[in-house]
PDB file of C-alpha atoms and ligand atoms in Angstrom:
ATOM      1  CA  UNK A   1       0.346  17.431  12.745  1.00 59.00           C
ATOM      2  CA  UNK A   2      -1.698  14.790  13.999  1.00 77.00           C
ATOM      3  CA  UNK A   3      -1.296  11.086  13.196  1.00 94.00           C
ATOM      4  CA  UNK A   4      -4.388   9.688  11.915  1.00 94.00           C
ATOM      5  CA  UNK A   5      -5.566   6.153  12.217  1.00 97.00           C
ATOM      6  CA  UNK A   6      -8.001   5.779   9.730  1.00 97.00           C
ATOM      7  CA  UNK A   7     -11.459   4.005   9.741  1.00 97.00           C
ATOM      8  CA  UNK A   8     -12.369   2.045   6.660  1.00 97.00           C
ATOM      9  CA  UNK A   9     -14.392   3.500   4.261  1.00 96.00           C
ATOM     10  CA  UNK A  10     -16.270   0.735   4.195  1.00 98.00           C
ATOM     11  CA  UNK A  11     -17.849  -2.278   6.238  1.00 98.00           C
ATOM     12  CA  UNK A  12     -15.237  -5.454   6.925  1.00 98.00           C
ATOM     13  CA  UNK A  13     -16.816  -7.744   4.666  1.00 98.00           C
ATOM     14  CA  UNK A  14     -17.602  -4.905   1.391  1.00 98.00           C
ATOM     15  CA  UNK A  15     -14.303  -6.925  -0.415  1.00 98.00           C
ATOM     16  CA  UNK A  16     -16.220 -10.243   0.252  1.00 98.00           C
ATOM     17  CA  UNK A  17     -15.314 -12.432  -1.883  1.00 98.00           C
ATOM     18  CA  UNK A  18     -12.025 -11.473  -3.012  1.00 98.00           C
ATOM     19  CA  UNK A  19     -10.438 -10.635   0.295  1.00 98.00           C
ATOM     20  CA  UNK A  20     -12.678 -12.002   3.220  1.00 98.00           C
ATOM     21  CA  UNK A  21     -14.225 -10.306   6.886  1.00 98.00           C
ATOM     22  CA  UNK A  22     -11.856 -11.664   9.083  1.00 98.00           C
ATOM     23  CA  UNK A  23      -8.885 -10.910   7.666  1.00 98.00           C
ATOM     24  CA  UNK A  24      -9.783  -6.878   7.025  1.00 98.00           C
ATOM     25  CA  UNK A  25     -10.851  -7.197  10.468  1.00 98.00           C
ATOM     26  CA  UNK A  26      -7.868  -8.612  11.920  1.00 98.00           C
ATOM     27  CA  UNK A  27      -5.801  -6.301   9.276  1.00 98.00           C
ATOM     28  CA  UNK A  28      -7.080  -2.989  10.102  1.00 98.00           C
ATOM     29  CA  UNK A  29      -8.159  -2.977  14.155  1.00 98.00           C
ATOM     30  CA  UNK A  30      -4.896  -5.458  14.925  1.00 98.00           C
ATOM     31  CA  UNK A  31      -1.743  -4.566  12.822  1.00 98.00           C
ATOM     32  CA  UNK A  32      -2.346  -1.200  11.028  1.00 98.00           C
ATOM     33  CA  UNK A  33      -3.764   0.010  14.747  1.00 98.00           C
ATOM     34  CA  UNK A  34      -0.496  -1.498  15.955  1.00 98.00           C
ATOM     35  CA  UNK A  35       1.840   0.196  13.342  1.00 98.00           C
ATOM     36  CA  UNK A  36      -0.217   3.303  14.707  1.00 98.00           C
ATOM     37  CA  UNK A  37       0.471   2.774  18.210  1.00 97.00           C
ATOM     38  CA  UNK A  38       4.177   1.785  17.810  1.00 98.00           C
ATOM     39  CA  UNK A  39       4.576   4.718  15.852  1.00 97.00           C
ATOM     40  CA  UNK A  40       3.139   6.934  18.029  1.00 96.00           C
ATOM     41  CA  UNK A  41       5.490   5.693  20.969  1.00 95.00           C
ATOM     42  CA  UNK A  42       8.319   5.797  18.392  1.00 95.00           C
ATOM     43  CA  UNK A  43       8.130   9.313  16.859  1.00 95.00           C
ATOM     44  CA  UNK A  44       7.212  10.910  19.978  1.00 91.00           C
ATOM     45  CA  UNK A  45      10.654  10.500  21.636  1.00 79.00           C
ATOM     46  CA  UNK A  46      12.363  12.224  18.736  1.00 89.00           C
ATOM     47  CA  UNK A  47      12.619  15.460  16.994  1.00 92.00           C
ATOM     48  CA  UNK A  48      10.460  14.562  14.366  1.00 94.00           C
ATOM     49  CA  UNK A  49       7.423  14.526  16.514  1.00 93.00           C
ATOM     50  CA  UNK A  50       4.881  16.265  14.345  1.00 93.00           C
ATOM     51  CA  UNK A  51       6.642  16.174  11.344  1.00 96.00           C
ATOM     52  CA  UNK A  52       4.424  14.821   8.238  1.00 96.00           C
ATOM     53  CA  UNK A  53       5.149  11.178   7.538  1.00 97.00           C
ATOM     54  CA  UNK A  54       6.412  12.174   4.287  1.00 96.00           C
ATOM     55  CA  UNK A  55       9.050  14.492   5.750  1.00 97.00           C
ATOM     56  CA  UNK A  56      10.054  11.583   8.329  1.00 97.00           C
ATOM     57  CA  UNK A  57      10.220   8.921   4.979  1.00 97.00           C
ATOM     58  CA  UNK A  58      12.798  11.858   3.427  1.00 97.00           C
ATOM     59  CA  UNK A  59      15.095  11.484   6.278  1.00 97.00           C
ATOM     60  CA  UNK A  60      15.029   7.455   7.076  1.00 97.00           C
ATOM     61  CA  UNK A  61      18.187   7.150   7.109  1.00 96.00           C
ATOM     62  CA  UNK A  62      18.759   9.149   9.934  1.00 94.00           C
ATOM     63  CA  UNK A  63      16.273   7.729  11.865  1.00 94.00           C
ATOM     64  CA  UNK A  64      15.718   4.495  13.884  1.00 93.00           C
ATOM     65  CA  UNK A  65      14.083   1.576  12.630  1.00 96.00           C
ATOM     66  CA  UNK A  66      10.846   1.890  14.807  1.00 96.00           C
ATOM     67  CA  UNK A  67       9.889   4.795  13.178  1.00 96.00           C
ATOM     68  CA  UNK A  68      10.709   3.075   9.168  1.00 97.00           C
ATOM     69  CA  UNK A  69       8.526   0.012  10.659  1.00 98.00           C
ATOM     70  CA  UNK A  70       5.675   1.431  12.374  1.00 98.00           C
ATOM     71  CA  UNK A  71       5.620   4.687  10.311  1.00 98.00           C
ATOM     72  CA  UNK A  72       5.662   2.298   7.363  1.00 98.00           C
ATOM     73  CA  UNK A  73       3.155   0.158   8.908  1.00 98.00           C
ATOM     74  CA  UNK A  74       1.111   3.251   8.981  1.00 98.00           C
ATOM     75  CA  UNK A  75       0.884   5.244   5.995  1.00 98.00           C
ATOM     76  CA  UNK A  76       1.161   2.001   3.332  1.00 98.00           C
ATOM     77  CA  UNK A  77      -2.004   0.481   5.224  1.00 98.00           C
ATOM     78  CA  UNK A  78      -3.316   3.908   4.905  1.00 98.00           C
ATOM     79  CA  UNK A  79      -2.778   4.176   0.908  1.00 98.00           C
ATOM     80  CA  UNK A  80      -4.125   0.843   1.063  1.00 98.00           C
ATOM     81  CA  UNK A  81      -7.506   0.755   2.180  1.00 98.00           C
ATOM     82  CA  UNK A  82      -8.218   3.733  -0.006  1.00 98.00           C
ATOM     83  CA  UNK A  83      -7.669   2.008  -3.552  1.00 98.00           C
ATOM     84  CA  UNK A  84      -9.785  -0.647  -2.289  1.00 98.00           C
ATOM     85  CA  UNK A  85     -13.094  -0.446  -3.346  1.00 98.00           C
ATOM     86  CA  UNK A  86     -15.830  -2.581  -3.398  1.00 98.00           C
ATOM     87  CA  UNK A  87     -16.655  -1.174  -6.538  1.00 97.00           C
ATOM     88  CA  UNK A  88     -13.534  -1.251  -7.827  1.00 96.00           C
ATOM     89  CA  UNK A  89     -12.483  -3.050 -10.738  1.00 97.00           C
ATOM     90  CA  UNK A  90     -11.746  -3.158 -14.428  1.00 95.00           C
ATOM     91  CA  UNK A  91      -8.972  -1.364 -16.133  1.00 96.00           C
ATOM     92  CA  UNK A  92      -7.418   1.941 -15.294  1.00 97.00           C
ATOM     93  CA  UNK A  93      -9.573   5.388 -15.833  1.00 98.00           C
ATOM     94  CA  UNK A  94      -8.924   8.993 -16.655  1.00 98.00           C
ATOM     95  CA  UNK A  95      -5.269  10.187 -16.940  1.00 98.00           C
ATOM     96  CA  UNK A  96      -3.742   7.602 -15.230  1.00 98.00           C
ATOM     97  CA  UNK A  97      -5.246   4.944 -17.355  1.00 98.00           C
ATOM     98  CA  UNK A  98      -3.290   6.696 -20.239  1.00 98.00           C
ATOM     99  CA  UNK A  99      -0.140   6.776 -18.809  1.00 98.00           C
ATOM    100  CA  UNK A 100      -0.291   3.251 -17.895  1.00 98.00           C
ATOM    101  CA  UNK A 101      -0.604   2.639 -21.356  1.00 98.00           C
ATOM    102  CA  UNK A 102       2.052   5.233 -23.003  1.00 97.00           C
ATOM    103  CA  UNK A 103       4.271   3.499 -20.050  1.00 97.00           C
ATOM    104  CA  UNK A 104       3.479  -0.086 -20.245  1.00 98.00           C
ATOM    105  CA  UNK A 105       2.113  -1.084 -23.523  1.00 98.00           C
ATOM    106  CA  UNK A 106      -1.380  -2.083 -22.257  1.00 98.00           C
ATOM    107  CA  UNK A 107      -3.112  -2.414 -19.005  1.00 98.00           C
ATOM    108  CA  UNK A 108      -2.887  -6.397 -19.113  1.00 98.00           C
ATOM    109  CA  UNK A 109       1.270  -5.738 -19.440  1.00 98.00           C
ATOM    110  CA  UNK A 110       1.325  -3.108 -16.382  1.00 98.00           C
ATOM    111  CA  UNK A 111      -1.267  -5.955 -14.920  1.00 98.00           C
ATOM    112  CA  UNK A 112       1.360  -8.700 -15.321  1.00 98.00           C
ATOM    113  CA  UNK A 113       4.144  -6.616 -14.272  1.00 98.00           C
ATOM    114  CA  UNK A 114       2.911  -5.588 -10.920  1.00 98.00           C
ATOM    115  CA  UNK A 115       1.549  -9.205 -10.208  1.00 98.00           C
ATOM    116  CA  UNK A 116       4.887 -10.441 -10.729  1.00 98.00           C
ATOM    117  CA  UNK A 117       6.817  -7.659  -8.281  1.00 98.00           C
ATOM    118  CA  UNK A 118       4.064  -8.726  -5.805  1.00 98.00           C
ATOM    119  CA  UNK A 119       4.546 -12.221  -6.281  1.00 98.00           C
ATOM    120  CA  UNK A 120       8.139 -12.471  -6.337  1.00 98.00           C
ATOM    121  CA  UNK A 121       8.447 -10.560  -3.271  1.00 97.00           C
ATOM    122  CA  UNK A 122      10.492 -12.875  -1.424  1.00 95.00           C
ATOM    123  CA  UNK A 123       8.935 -12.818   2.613  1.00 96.00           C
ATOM    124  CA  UNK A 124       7.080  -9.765   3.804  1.00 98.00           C
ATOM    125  CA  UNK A 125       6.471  -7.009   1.572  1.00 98.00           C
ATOM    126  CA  UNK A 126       4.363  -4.514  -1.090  1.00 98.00           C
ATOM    127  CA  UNK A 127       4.411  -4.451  -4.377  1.00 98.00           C
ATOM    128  CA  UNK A 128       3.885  -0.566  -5.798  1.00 98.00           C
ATOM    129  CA  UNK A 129       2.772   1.766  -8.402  1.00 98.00           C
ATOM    130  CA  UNK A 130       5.020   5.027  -8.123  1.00 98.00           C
ATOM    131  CA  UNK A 131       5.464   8.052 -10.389  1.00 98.00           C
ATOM    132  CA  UNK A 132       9.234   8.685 -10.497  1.00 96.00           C
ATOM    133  CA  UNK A 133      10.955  11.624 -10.482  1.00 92.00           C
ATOM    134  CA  UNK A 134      10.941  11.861 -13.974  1.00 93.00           C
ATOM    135  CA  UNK A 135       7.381  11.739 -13.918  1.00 94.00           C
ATOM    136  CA  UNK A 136       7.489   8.038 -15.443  1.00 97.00           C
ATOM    137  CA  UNK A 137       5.371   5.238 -13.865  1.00 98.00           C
ATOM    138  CA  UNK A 138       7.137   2.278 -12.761  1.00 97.00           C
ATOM    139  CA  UNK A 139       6.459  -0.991 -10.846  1.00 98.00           C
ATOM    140  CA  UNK A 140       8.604  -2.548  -7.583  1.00 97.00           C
ATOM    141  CA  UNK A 141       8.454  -4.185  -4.276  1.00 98.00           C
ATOM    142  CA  UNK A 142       9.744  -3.179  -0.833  1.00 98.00           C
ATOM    143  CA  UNK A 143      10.688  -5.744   2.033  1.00 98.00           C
ATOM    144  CA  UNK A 144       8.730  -5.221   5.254  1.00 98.00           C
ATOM    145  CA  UNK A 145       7.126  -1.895   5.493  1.00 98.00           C
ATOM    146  CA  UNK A 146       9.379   0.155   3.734  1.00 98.00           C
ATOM    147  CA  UNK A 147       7.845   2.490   1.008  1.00 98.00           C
ATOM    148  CA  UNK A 148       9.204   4.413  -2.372  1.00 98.00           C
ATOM    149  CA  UNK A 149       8.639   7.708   0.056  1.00 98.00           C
ATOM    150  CA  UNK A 150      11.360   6.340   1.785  1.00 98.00           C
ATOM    151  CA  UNK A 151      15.459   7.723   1.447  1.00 97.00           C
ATOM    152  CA  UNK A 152      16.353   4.538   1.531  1.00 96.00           C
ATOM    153  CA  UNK A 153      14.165   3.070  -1.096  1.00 96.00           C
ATOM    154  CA  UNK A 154      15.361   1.464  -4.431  1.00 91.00           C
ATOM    155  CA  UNK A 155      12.728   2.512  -6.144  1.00 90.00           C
ATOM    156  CA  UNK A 156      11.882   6.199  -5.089  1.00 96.00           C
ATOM    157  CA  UNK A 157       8.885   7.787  -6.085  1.00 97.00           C
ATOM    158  CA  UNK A 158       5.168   8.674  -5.283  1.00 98.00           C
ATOM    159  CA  UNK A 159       3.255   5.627  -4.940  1.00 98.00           C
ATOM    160  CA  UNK A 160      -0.032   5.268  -6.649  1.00 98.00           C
ATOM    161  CA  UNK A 161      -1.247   2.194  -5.841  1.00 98.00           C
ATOM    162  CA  UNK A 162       0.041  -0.591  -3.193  1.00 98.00           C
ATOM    163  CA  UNK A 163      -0.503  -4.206  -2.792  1.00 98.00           C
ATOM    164  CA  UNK A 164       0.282  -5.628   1.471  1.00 98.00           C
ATOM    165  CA  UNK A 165       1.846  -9.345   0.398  1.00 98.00           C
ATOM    166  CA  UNK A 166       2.457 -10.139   4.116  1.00 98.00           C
ATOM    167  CA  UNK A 167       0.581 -13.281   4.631  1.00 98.00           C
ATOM    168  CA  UNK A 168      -1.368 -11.542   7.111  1.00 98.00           C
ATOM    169  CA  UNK A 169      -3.281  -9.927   4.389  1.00 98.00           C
ATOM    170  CA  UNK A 170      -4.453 -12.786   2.533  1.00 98.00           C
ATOM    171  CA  UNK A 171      -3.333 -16.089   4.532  1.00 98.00           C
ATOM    172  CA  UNK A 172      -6.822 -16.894   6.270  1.00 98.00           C
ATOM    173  CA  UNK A 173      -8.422 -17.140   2.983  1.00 98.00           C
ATOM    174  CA  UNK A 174      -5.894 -17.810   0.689  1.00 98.00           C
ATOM    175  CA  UNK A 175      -3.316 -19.804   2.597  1.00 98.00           C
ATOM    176  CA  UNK A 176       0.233 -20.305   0.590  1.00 97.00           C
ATOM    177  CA  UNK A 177      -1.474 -19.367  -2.573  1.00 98.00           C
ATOM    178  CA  UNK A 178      -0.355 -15.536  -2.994  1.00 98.00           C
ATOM    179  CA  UNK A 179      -0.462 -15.729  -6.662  1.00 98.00           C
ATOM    180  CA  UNK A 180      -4.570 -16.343  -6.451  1.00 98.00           C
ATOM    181  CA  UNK A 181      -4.797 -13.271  -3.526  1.00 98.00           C
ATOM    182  CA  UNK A 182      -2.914 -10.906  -6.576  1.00 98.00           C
ATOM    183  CA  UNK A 183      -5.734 -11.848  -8.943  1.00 98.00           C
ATOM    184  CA  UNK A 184      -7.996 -11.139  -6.874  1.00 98.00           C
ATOM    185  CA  UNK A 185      -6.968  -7.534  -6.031  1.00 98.00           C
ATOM    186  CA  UNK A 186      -7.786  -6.842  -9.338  1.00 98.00           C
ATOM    187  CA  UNK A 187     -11.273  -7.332  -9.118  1.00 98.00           C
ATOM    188  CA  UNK A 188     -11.131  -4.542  -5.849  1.00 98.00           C
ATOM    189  CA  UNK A 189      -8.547  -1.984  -7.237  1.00 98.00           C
ATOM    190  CA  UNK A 190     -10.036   1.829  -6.879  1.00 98.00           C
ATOM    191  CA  UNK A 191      -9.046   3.379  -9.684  1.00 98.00           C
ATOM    192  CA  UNK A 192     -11.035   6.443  -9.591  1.00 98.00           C
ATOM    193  CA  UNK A 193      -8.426   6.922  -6.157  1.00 98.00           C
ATOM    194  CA  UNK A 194      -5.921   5.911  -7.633  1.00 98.00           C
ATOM    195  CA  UNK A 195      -6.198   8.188 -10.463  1.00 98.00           C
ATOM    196  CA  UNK A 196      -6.478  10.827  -7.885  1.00 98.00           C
ATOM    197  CA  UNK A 197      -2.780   9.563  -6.167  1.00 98.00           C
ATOM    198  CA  UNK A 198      -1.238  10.135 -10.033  1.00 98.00           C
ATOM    199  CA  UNK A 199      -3.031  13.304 -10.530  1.00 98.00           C
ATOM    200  CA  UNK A 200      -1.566  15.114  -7.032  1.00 97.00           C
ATOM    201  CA  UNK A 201       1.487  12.813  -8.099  1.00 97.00           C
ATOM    202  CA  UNK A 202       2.091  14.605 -11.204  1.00 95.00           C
ATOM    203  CA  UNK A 203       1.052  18.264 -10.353  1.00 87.00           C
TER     204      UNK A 203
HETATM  205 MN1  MN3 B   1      -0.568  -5.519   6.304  1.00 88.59          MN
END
């Protein structure tokens, strides 16, 4: 297959104010480009050159680290410009909006409950929204670039939403105040994608 270093799918300052033009600039032609490139180096002196990302996050454990950083790097950036959305916002829609509910309570408890795993990520890290493999929802955090895909993961599952809490994705704006970055993210979330992540999720 071929890796894939996605454009934006929309201008560097669309998520003004919440997240701000330099930063998405920095974020997406600097380090996800980087993850890209590492990766590319990485994966292409093993076996697994050509193998889906999802295949390579199956077998992690196996593997060396460049390819769980870089390959990490690369999809989670990935997932997360696409349930981004400058017209994004307000609570969850369609079937995944239901399930949040049936799983949560409400949308403001799911709401709390993923600002807290992103918040209380000690360091680097993402906060996630995964379907589990008993097709529940639930909420975590990974260290670095690590993902639910991953073997190694203590939370496995299908993610359907992820939130970057490395400081390079909020600290130009936001500075040492991560909890304010989380609320904002609200205000941005995609959940028509989203809802399409839980609905190839759950099939
Ligand atoms: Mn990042």
């Amino acid at each position: 297959m071929d890796y894939k270093f996605p454009e934006l799918p929309y201008s560097y300052d669309a998520l003004e104010p919440y997240i701000d033009r330099m930063t998405m600039e920095i974020h997406h032609s600097k380090h996800h480009k980087t993850y890209y490139d590492k990766f590319l180096a990485a994966v292409g002196t093993t076996e697994y050159s050509g193998k889906s990302l999802e295949e390579i996050f199956a077998n992690m454990s196996r593997l060396p680290a460049a390819l769980r950083n870089h390959g990490g790097g690369l999809y989670n950036h990935s997932l997360f410009w696409e349930i981004l959305s400058p017209k994004g916002g307000g609570p969850a829609i369609g079937n995944l909006g239901d399930a949040i509910t049936k799983n949560f309570g409400s949308m403001d408890e799911f709401k709390s409950k993923f600002s807290d795993a992103a918040a209380n990520r000690f360091g680097s890290g993402w906060a996630w929204l995964c379907l589990n493999k008993d097709g529940k929802l639930c909420v975590c955090s990974s260290p670095n670039q690590d993902n639910p895909l991953m073997d190694i993961s203590e939370c496995p599952g299908t993610p359907i939403l992820g939130l970057d809490v490395w400081e390079h994705a909020y600290y130009l704006k936001y500075q040492n105040r991560r909890p304010e970055y989380i609320s904002a993210f609200w205000n941005i979330v995609n959940w028509e994608k989203a809802n399409e992540n839980f609905e190839k999720a759950i099939r």
